[in-house]
PDB file of C-alpha atoms in Angstrom:
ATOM      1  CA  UNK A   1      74.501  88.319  88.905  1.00  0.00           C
ATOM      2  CA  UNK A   2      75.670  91.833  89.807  1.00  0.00           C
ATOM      3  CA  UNK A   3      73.912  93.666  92.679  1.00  0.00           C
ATOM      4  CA  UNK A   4      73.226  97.384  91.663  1.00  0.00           C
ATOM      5  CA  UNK A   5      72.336 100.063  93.806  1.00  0.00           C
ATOM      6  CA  UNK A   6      68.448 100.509  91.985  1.00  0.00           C
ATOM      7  CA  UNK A   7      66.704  99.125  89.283  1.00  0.00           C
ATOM      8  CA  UNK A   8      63.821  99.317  87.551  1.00  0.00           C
ATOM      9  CA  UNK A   9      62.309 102.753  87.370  1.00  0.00           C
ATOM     10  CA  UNK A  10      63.157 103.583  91.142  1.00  0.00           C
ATOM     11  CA  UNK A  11      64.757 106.161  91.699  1.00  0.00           C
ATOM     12  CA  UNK A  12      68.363 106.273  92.766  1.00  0.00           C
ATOM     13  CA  UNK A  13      68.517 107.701  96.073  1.00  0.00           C
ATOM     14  CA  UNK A  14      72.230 108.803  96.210  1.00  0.00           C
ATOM     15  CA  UNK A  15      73.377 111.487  93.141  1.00  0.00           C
ATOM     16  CA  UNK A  16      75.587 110.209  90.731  1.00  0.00           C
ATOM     17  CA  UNK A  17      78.580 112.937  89.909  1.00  0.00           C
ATOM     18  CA  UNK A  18      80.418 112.075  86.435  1.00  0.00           C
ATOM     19  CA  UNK A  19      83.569 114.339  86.179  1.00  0.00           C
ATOM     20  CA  UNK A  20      85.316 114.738  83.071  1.00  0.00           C
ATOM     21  CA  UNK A  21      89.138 114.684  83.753  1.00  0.00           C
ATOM     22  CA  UNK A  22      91.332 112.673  85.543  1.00  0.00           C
ATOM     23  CA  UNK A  23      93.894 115.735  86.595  1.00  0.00           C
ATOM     24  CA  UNK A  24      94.748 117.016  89.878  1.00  0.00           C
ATOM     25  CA  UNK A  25      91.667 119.428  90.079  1.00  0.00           C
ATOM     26  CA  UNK A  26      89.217 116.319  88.854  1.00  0.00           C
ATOM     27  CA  UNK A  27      90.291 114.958  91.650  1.00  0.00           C
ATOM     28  CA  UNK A  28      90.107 117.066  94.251  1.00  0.00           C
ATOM     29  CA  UNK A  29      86.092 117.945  93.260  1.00  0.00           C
ATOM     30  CA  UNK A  30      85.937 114.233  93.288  1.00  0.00           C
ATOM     31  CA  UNK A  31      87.114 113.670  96.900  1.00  0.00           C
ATOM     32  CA  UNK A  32      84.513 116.610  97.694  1.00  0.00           C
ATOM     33  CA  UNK A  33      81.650 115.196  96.102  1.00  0.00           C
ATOM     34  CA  UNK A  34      82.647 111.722  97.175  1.00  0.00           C
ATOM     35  CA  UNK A  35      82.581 113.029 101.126  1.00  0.00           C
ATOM     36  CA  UNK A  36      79.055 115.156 100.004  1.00  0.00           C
ATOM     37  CA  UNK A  37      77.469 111.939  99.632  1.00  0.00           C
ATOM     38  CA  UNK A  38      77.748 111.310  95.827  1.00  0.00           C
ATOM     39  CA  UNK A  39      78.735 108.284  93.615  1.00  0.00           C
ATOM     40  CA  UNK A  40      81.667 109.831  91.397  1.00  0.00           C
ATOM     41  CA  UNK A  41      82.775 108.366  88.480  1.00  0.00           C
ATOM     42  CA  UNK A  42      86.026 110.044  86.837  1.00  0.00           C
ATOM     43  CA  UNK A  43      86.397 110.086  83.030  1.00  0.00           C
ATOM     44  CA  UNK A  44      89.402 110.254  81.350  1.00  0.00           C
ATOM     45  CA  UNK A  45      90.118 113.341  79.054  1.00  0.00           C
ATOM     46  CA  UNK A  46      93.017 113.457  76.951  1.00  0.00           C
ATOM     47  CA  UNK A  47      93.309 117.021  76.202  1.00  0.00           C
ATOM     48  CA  UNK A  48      94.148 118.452  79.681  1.00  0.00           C
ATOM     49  CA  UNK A  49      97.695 116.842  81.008  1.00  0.00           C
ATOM     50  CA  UNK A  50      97.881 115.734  84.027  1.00  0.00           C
ATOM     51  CA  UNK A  51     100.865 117.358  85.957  1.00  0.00           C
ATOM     52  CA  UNK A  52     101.071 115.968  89.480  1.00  0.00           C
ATOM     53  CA  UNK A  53     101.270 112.215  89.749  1.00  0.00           C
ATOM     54  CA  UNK A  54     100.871 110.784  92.985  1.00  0.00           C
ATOM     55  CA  UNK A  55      98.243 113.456  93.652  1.00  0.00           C
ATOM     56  CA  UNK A  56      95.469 112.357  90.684  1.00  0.00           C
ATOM     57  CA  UNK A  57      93.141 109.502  90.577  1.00  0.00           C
ATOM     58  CA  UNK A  58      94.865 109.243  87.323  1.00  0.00           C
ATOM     59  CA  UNK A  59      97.773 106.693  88.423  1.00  0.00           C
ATOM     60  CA  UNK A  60      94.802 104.498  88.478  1.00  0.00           C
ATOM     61  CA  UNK A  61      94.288 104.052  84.611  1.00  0.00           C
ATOM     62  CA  UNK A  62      97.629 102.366  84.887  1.00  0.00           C
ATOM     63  CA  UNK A  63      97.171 100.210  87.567  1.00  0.00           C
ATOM     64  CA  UNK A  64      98.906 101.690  90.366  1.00  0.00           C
ATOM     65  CA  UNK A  65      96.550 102.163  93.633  1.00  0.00           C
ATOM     66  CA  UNK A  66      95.893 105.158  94.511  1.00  0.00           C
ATOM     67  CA  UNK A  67      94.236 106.856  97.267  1.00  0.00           C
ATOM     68  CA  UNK A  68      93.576 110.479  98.045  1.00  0.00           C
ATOM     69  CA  UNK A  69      92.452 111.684 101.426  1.00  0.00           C
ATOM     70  CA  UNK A  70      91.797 108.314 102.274  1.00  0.00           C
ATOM     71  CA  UNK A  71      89.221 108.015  99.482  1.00  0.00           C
ATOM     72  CA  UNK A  72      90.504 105.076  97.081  1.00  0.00           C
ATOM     73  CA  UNK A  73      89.979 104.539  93.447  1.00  0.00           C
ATOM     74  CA  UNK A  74      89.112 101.697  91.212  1.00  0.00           C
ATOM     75  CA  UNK A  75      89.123 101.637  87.710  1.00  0.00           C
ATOM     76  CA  UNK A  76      86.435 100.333  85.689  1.00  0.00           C
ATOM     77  CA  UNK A  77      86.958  99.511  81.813  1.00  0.00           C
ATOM     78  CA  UNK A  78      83.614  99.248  80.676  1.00  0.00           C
ATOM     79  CA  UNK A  79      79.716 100.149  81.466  1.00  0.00           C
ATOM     80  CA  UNK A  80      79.109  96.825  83.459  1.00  0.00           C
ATOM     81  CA  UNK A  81      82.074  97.450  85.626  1.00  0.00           C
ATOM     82  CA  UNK A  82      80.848 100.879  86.504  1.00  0.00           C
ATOM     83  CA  UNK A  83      77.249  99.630  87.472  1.00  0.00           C
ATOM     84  CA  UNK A  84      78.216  96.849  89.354  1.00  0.00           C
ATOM     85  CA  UNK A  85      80.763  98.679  91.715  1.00  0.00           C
ATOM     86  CA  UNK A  86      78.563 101.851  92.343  1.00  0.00           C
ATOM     87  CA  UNK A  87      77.401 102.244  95.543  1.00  0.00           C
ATOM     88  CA  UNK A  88      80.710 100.271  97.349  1.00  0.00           C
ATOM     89  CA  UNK A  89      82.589 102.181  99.889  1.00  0.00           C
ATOM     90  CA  UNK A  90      85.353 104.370 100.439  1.00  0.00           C
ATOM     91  CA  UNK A  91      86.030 104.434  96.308  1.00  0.00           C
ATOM     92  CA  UNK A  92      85.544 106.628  93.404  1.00  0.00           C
ATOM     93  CA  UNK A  93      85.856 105.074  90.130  1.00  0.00           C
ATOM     94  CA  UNK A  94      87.938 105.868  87.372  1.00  0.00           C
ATOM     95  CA  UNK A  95      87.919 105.377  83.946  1.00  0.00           C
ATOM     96  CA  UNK A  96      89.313 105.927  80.264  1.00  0.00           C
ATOM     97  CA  UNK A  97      85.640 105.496  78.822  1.00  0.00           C
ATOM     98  CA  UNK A  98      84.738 108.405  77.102  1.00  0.00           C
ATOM     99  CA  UNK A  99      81.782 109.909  78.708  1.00  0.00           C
ATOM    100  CA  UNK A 100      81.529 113.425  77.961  1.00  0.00           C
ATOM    101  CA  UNK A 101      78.415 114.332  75.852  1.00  0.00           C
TER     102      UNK A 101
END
C-alpha cells in the first residue's frame, strides 16, 4: 500500500507545480518552485533540445543521478510512481510521461 500525501476529497495542502520540459530553464524554475514550497513534477518535451547536460534534470530519464543545487531528482515512469513519491524530500520528479494538456 502506497502512502500519499491526501486522499479523499481533502485538500492537498502543499501546491503541486507540473513543468513541461526537461531543459536547462525547466530546471532551474523547478529548483525555485521546489525551494517555494511546491511538489514539482518535470515532464518531458521532445520538441525543445536540451543543450547543457550535467546542468538539467534531464540526465535523469536515462538513469544517471542528478542533482541540482542540492535538490535531487527521481524519475517516475508511470502515474502510480508519481503519486506514491510526492511529498518525499529533497527531490523533484522527472518524467517522459506526456503531461501537457
Amino acid at each position: 500500500m502506497h502512502s500519499f500525501p491526501y486522499s479523499g476529497r481533502q485538500r492537498p495542502t502543499t501546491p503541486l507545480a507540473v513543468i513541461l520540459g526537461t531543459n536547462e530553464i525547466a530546471s532551474a524554475v523547478a529548483v525555485n518552485l521546489y525551494r517555494s514550497g511546491y511538489f514539482v513534477v518535470l515532464s518531458h518535451d521532445p520538441l525543445p533540445p536540451v543543450i547543457r547536460r550535467k546542468m538539467a534534470f534531464h540526465d535523469v530519464l536515462f538513469d544517471d543521478p542528478v542533482t541540482i543545487a542540492g535538490v535531487e531528482a527521481w524519475r517516475a515512469d508511470n502515474g502510480l510512481a508519481i503519486l506514491s513519491r510526492l511529498g518525499r524530500s529533497k527531490d523533484v520528479i522527472i518524467t517522459d510521461l506526456g503531461l501537457s494538456i
